[in-house]
XYZ file of C-alpha atoms in Angstrom:
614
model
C 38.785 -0.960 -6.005
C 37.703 -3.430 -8.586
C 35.138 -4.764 -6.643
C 33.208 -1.530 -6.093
C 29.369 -1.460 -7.947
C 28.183 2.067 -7.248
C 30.783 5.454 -6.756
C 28.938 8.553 -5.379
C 31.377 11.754 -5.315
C 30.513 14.856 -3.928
C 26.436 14.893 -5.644
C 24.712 17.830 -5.704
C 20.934 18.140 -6.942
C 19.023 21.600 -6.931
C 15.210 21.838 -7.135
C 13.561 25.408 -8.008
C 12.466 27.312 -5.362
C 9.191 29.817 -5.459
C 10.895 32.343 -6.030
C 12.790 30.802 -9.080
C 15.482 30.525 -7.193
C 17.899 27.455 -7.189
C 17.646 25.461 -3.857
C 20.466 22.688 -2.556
C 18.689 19.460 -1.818
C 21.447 16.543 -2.010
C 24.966 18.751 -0.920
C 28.047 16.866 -1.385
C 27.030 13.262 -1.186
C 29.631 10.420 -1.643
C 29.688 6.772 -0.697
C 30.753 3.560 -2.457
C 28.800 -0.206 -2.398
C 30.616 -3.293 -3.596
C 29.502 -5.699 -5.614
C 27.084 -7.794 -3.695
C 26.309 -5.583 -0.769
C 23.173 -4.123 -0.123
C 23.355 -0.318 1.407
C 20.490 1.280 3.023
C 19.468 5.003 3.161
C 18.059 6.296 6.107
C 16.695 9.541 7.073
C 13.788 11.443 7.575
C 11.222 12.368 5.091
C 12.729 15.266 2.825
C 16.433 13.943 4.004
C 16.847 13.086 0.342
C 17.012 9.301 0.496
C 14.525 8.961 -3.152
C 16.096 11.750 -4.658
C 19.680 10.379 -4.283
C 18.594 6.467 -4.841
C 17.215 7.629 -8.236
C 20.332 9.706 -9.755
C 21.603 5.895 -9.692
C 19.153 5.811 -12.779
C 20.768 8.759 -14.242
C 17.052 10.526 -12.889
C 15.847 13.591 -11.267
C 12.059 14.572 -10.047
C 10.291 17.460 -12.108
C 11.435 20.814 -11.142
C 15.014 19.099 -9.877
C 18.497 19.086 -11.763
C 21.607 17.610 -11.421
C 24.410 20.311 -9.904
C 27.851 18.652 -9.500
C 29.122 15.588 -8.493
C 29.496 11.913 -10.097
C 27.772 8.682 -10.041
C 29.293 5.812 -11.305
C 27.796 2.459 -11.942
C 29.696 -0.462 -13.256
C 31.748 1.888 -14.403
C 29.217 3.976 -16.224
C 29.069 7.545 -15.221
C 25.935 8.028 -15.332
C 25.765 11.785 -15.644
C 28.087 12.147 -18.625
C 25.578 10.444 -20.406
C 23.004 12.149 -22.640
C 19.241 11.163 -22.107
C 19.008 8.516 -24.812
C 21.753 6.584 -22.506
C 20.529 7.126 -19.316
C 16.919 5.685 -20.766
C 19.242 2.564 -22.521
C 20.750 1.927 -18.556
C 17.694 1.907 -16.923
C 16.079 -1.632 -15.769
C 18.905 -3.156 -18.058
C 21.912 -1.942 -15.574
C 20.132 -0.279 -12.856
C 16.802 -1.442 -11.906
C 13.704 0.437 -9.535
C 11.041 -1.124 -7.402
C 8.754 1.687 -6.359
C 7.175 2.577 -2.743
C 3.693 1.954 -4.175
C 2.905 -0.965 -6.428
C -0.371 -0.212 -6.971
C 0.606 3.232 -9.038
C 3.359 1.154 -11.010
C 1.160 -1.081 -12.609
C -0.970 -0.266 -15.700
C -4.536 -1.748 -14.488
C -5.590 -2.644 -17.871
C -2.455 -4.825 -18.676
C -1.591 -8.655 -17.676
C 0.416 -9.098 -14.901
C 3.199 -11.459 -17.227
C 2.745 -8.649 -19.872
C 4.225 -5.855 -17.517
C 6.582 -7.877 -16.132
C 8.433 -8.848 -19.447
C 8.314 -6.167 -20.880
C 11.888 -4.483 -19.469
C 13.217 -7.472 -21.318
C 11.205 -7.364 -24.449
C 11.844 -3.229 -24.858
C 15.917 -3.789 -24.337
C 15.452 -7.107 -27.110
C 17.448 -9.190 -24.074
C 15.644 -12.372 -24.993
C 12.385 -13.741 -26.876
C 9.319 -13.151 -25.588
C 8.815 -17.497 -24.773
C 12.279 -17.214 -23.304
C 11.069 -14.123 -21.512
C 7.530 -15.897 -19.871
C 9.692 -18.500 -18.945
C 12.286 -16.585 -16.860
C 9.002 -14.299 -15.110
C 7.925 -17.804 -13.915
C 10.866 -18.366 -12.417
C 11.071 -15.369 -10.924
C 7.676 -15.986 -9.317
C 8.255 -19.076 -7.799
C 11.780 -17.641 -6.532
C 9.928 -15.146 -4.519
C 7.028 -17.548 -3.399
C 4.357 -16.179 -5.319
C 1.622 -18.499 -5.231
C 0.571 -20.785 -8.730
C 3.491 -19.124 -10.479
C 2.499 -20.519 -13.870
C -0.945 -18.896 -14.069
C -0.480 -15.777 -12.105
C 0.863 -14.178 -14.618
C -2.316 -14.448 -16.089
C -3.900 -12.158 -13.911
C -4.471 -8.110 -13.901
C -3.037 -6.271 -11.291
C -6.337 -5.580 -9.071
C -6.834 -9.376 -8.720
C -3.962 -10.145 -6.559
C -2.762 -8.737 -2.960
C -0.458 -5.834 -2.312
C 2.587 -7.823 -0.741
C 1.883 -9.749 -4.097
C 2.339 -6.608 -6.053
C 4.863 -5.654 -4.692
C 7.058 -8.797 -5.280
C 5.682 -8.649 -8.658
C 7.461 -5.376 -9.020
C 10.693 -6.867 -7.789
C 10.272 -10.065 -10.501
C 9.827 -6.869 -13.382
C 12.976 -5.082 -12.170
C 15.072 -8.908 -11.756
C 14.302 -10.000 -15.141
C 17.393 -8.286 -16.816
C 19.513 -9.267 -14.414
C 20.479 -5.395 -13.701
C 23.619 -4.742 -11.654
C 22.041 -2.669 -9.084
C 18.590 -2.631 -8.271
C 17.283 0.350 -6.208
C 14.183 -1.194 -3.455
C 12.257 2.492 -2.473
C 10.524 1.747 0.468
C 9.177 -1.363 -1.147
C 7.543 -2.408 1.911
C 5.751 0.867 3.830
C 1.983 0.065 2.927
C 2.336 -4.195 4.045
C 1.095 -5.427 7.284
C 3.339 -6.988 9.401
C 2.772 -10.413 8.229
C 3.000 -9.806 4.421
C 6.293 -7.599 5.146
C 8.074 -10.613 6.365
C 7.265 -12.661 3.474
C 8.303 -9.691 0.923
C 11.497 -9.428 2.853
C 12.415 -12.978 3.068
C 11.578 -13.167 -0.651
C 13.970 -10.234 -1.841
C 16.875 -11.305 0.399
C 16.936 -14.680 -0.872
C 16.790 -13.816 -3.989
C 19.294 -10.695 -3.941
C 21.458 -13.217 -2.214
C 21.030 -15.812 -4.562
C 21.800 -13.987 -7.538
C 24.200 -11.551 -6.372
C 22.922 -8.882 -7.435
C 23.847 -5.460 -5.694
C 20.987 -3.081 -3.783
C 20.358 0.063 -2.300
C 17.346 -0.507 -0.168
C 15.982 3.189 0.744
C 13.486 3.119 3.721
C 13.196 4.852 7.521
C 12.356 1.759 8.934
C 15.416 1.039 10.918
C 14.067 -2.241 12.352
C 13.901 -3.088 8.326
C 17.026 -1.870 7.700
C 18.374 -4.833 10.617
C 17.226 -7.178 8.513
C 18.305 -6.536 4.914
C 21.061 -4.385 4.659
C 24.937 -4.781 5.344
C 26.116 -0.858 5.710
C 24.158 2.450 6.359
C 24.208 5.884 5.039
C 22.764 7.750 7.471
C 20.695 11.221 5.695
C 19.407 14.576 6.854
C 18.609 17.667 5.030
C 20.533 16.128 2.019
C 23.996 15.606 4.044
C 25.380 12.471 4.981
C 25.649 12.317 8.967
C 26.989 8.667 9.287
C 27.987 5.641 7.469
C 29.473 2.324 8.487
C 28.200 -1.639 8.499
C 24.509 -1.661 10.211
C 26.179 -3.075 13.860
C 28.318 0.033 14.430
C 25.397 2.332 12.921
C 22.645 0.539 15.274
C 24.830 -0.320 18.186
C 27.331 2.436 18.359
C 26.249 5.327 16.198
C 28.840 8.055 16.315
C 26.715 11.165 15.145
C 23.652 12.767 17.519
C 21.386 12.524 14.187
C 21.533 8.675 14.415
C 21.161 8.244 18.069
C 18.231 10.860 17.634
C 16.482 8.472 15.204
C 17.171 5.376 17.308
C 15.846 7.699 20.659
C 12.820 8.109 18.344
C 12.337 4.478 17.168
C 13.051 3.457 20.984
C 10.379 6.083 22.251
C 7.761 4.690 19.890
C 8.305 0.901 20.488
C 7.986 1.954 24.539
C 4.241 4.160 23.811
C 0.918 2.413 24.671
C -1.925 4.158 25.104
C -0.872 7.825 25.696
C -3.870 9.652 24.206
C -6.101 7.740 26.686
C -6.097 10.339 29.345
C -8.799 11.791 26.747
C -11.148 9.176 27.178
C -14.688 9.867 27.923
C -16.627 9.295 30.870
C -18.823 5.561 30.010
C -22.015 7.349 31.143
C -22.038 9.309 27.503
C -23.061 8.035 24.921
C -20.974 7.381 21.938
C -20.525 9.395 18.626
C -20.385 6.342 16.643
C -21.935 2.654 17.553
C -21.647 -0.325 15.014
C -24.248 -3.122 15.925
C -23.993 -6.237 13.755
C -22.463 -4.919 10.707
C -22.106 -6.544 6.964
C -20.603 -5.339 4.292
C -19.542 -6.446 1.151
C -19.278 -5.351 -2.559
C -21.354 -6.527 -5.412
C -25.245 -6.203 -5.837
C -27.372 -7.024 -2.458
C -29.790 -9.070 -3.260
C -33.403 -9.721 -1.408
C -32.069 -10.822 2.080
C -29.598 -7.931 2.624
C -26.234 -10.611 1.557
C -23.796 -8.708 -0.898
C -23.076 -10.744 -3.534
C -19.243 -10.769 -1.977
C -19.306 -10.529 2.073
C -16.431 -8.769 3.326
C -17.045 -7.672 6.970
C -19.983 -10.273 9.117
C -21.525 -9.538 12.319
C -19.132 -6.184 13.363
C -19.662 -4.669 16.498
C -17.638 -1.184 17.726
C -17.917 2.045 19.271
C -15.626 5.234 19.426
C -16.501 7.753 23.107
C -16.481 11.482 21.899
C -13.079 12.373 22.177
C -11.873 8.960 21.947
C -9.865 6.804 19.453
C -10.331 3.013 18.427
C -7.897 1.163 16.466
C -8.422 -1.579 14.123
C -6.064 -3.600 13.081
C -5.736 -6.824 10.756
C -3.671 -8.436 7.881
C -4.426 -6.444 4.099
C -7.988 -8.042 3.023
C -8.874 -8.495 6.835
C -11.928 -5.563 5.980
C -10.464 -2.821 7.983
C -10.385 -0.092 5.135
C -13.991 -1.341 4.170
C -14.902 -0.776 7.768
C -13.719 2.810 7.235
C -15.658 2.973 3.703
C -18.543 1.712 4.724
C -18.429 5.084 8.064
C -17.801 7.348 5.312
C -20.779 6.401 3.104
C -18.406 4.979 0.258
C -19.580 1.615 0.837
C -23.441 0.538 1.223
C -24.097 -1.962 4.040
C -25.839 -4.929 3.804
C -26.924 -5.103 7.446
C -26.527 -3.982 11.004
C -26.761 -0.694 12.449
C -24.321 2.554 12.071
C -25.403 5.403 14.670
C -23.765 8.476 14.834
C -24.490 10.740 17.691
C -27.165 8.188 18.592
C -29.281 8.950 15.015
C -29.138 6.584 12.020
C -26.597 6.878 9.971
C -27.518 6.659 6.116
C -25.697 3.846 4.327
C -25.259 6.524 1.431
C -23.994 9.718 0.971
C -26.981 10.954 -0.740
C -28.635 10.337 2.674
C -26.559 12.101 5.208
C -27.205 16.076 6.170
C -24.387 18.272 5.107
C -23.327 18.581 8.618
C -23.156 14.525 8.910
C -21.294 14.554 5.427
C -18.696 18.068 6.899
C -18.042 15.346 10.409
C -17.206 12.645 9.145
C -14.002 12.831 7.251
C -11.739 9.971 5.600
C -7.777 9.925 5.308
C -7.311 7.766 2.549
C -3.892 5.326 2.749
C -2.352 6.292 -0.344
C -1.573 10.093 -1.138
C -0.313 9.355 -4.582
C -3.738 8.521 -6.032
C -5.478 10.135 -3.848
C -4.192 13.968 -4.701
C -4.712 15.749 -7.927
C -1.290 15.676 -9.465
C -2.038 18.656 -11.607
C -3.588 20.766 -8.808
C -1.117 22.682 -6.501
C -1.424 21.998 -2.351
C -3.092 25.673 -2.276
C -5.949 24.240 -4.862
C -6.196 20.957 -3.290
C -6.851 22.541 0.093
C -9.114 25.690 -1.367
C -12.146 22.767 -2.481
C -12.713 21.853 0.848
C -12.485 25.083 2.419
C -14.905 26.601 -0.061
C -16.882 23.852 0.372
C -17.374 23.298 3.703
C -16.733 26.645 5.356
C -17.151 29.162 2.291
C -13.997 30.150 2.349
C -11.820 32.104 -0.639
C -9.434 34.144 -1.616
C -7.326 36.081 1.042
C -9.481 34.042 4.024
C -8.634 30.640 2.378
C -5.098 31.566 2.091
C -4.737 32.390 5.654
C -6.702 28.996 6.898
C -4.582 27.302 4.349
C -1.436 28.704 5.743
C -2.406 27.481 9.338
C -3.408 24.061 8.089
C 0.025 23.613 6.550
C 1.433 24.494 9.650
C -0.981 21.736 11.896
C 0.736 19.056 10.007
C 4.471 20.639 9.924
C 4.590 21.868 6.057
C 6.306 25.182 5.611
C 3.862 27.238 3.604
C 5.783 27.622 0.909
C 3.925 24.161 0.352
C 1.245 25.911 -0.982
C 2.487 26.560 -4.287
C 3.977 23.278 -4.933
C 2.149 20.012 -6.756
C 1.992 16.464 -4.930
C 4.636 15.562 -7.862
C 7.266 17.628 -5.980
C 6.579 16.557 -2.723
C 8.079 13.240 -0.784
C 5.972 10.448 0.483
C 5.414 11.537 3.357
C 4.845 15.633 2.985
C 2.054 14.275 0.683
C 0.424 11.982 3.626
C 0.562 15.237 5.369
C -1.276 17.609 2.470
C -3.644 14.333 2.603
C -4.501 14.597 6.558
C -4.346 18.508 6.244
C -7.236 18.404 3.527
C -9.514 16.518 6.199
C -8.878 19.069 9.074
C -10.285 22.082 6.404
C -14.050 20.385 7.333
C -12.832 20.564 11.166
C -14.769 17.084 11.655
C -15.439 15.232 14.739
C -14.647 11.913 13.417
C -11.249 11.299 11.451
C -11.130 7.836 10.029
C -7.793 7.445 9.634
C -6.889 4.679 7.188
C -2.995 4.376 7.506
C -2.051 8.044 7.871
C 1.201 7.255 9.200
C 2.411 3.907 6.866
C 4.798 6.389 4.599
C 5.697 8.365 7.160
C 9.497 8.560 8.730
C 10.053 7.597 12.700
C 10.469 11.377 13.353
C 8.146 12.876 11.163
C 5.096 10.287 11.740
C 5.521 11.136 15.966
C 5.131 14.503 14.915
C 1.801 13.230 13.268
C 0.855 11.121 16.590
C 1.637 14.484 18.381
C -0.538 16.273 15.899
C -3.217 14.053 16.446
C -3.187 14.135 20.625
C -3.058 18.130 20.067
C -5.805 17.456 17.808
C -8.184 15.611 20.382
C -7.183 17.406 23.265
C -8.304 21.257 21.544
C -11.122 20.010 19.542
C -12.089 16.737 21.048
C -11.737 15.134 17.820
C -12.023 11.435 17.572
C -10.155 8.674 15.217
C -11.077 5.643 13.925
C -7.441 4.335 13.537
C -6.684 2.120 11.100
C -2.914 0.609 11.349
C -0.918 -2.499 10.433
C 1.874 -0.678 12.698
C 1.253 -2.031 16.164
C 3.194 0.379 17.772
C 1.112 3.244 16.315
C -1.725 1.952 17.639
C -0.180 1.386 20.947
C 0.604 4.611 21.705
C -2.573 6.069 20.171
C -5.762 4.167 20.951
C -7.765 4.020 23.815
C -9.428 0.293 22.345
C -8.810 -1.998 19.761
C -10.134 -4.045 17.475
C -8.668 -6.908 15.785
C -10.245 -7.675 12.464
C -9.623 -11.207 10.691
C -11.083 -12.317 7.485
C -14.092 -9.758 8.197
C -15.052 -10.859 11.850
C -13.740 -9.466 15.039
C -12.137 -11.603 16.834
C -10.291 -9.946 19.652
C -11.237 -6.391 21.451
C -10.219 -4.643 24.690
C -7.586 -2.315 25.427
C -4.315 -1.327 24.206
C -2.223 -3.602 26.648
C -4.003 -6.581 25.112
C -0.770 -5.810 22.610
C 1.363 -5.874 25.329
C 0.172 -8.958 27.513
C -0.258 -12.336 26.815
C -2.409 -14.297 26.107
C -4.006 -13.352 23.083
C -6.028 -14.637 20.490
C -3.892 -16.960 18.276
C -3.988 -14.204 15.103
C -3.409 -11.460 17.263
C -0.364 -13.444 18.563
C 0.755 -13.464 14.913
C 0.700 -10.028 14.696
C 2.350 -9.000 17.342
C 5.243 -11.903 17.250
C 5.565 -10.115 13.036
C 6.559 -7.115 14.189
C 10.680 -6.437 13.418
C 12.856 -6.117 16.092
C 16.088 -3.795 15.633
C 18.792 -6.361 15.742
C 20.557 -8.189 13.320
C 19.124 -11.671 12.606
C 15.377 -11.451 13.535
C 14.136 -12.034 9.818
C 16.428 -15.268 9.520
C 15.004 -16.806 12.937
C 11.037 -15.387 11.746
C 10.769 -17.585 8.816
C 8.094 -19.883 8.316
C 6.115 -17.879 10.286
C 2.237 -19.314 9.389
C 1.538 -16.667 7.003
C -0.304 -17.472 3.624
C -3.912 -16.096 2.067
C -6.364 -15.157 3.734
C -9.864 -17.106 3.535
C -11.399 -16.548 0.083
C -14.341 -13.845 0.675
C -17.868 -15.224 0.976
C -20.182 -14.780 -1.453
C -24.034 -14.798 -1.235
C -25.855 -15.761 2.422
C -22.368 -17.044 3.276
C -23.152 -17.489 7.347
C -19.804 -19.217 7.856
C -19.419 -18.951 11.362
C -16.448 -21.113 11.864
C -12.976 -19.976 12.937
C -11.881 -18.529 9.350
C -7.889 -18.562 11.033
C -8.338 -22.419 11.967
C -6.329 -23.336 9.070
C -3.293 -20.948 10.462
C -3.621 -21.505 13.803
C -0.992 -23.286 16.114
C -3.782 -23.916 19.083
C -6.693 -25.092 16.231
C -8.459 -28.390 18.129
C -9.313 -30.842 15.922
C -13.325 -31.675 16.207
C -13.928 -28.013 17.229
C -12.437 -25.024 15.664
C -13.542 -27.231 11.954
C -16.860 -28.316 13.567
C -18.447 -25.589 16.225
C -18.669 -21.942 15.887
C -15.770 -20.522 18.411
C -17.647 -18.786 21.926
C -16.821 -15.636 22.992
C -14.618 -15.618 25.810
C -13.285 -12.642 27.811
C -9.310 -13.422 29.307
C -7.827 -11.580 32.405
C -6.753 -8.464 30.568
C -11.069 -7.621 29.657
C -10.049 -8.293 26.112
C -12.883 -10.771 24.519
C -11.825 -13.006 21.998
C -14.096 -15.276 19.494
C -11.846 -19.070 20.261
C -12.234 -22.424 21.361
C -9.442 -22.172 23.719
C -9.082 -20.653 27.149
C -7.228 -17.966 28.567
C -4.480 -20.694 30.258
C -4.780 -22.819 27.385
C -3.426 -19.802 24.962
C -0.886 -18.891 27.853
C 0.847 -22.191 27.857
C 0.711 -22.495 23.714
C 2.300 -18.989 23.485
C 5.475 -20.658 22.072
C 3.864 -22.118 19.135
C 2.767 -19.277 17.730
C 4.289 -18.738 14.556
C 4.943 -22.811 14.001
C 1.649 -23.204 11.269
């Protein structure tokens, strides 16, 4: 078939095993994808999507080695050549855009400098002719001022940003294949559907072939034209994404489909935990600020990022906060843990103070209060092994070593669904997601009563991230654990908080119950939200486009006090004379939920079709 792009025969990868022992991970995999066509991988964490999608780049993880097989691209096999090759091949015919942006980019680099440089290193072009194609690439994928942002280091612009950065550094050799590795796990829902629209207008425009890897199946609807269905390193299923979605032939698919179905249909099943309204609550937030930069005489940060918070989380119970990236919801979390000083308000925890620093806190306050950081890649010790990373907190909290520490580390492995053969392995051999889980396991060694939980689930699989939701209700049912749960997947949230808390620009402006997800009318932003989430069928992206979405508010710097609507310049229901003249009142519509808007509760029912028309 002339017009076929990639040729997969009968792959085989092995990875050492403890023992030294040679262990089948990919067994036998073949499929084909024609010039043009984008295929997806699916599967569940450890299914071998990654490891597969990178032998396209003639690559294996540490520890793993090619066993048999062929891969063919363009009509290169790739693993007839020797390493010098493979290295020539990569980002010239086959390019990569990483899961996680943020680890791809050297911080101490220009954004324009990083993304040139695949052409500069493979001499494809001069360096002018070079800047010049990057800003086209920018504008191409709507990056905003694509002339100067190039300019820029990596920590000055967004994550959906980043991450369509990444895409413009793996586009500008024109490879023939470019491999997309869950490019869009960490995004909120908003900044997803502008990443997506971006890379499939621009993989259609320039024809370029893709293997999009990723367990999001409602994703996968949008971007892909067949499916390769994975599990334990087997193919299952493959066929165009109707007949995989609509009619899937194997009991694997339908089981991940039964799973995606089961989690879209959850709302508020850990509620039966919730605590009587007569105790009081292990943590209250009165009037919170927070921001970053020196505070100067007046309590005002010298950048605001959260203004005028208010919260609390029952014993037992869980809250979830949810918001677009830079909406202040993992500064929220920061600011609980002690990593961020407040400028104002009151934290109580158990009804006593809570100390803005660590320094501050009693050991026991420090042991209770534990934080599950979003990304596992940075936030593991790549040179320690699981058994290390799990020994410091154990020792440190509970005193534990040697033979004891082993044992507890053997049960926490288990909690979160690792085999303990885990133990001996570094976060470098792990997948996304079994890293997520080392992460959460490390917090359960204090055995805390508050988890903040700061997108535990975002790399996780369908399958394996219930089995975290189930974790967590086991969790809170046996040790009446609570979660501050911090999620741009409204589902999630749904089907694991008792209240939520939406966060925009640093203010709340909606709060109630789960079902406020569920039941219009909403606040205008929490309408946005919700409407961003991807359905599983075929076309949604296409009929979602222009969907209001753009920057958020600059942050306020100094006394700030700006107590206007900060979404008035995205919303569909703004009034002109109020929402840019009046502060908004606080309102409370049919479902309890209260909302900070001009508008009332039949006024936001009968606008519900604008939403998304900003």
């Amino acid at each position: 078939m002339s017009d076929v792009m990639i040729e997969v025969k009968g792959l085989r990868v092995v990875a050492g095993g403890a023992d030294g022992a040679a262990v089948e991970i990919v067994k036998g995999v073949d499929f084909t994808v024609r010039k043009g066509e984008v295929l997806a991988l699916i599967g569940e964490s450890g299914s071998g999507k990654t490891t597969i999608a990178l032998t396209l780049l003639g690559y294996t993880r540490q520890g793993c080695a090619f066993a048999g097989g062929s891969v063919r691209v363009a009509g290169t096999d790739i693993l007839a050549l020797d390493e010098k090759a493979r290295r020539a091949l990569r980002s010239r015919t086959v390019a990569y855009v990483a899961q996680s942006a943020a680890a791809g980019f050297n911080p101490a680099r220009t954004l324009m400098d990083q993304v040139t440089e695949p052409a500069l290193l493979h001499h494809l072009m001069p360096r002018e002719a070079a800047r010049a194609k990057a800003v086209e690439l920018f504008r191409a994928l709507a990056l905003p001022s694509p002339e100067t942002i190039g300019e820029r280091y990596p920590h000055q612009v967004s994550g959906g940003q980043l991450q369509r950065l990444m895409a413009a550094m793996a586009l500008i050799t024109d490879p023939a294949v470019i491999v997309f590795d869950e490019p869009t796990t960490a995004l909120d829902v908003t900044t997803q559907i502008e990443v997506l629209a971006a890379f499939k207008r621009v993989i259609k425009e320039v024809g370029t072939t893709a293997v999009y890897v990723s367990h999001d199946l409602a994703v996968v609807a949008q971007m892909a034209d067949r499916i390769v269905v994975l599990n334990g390193g087997e193919v299952q299923e493959s066929g165009d994404v109707d007949q995989v979605l609509d009619a899937p032939a194997h009991a694997y698919t339908r089981a991940l489909l039964a799973a995606s179905a089961r989690r879209e249909g959850q709302s508020g099943e850990m509620g039966q935990a919730r605590a009587s309204a007569a105790d009081p609550p292990l943590l209250q937030i009165r009037g919170l600020s927070a921001g970053y930069g020196r505070i100067d005489r007046d309590g005002n940060p010298a950048v605001r990022v959260l203004d005028d918070v208010n919260l609390s989380i029952a014993r037992g119970g869980a809250l979830g906060v949810i918001g677009e990236s830079g909406s202040g919801k993992t500064t929220l979390a920061r600011v609980v843990a002690g990593l961020v000083e407040r400028a104002g308000g009151d934290v109580l925890f158990e009804g006593q103070p809570l100390s803005s620093q660590l320094s501050g806190r009693t050991p026991d306050q420090y042991r209770r209060i534990q934080l599950v950081f979003q990304n596992a890649d940075t936030a593991l010790n790549p040179s320690h092994t699981v058994e290390e990373i799990l020994g410091r907190p154990l020792a440190f909290y509970k005193g534990l070593r040697g033979a004891a520490a082993k044992r507890r580390t053997a049960e926490l492995l288990d909690l979160v669904k690792l085999p303990a053969s885990t133990a001996t392995r570094r976060p470098g051999g792990l997948s996304g997601g079994q890293k997520q889980r080392v992460n959460f396991a490390r917090a359960l060694a204090a055995e805390p009563s508050l988890i903040l939980c700061d997108e535990v689930t975002s790399a996780l699989d369908t399958v394996v991230g219930a089995a975290i939701l189930e974790l967590l209700r086991d969790l809170r049912s046996e040790l009446g654990v609570s979660y501050m749960f911090i999620s741009h997947d409204i589902s999630t949230v749904r089907a694991v908080c008792d209240d939520v808390i939406v966060l925009y620009a640093g203010r709340r402006v909606e709060a109630g119950l789960p079902r406020l997800l569920d039941q219009p009318p909403h606040h205008p932003y929490t309408g946005l939200l919700v409407d961003s989430v991807p359905a599983l069928k075929r076309g949604w992206l296409d009929a979602r486009r222009n969907v209001g979405t753009c920057a958020l508010p600059p942050l306020s710097a100094g006394k700030g006090g700006e107590e206007l609507c900060s979404f008035r310049t995205r919303c569909p229901a703004r009034i002109e004379g109020k929402c840019n003249a009046m502060p908004p009142p606080l309102r409370t519509l049919p479902s309890g939920a209260q909302i900070l808007c001009h508008r009332s509760a039949d006024e936001l029912k009968a606008l519900q079709p604008l939403r998304g028309a900003a």
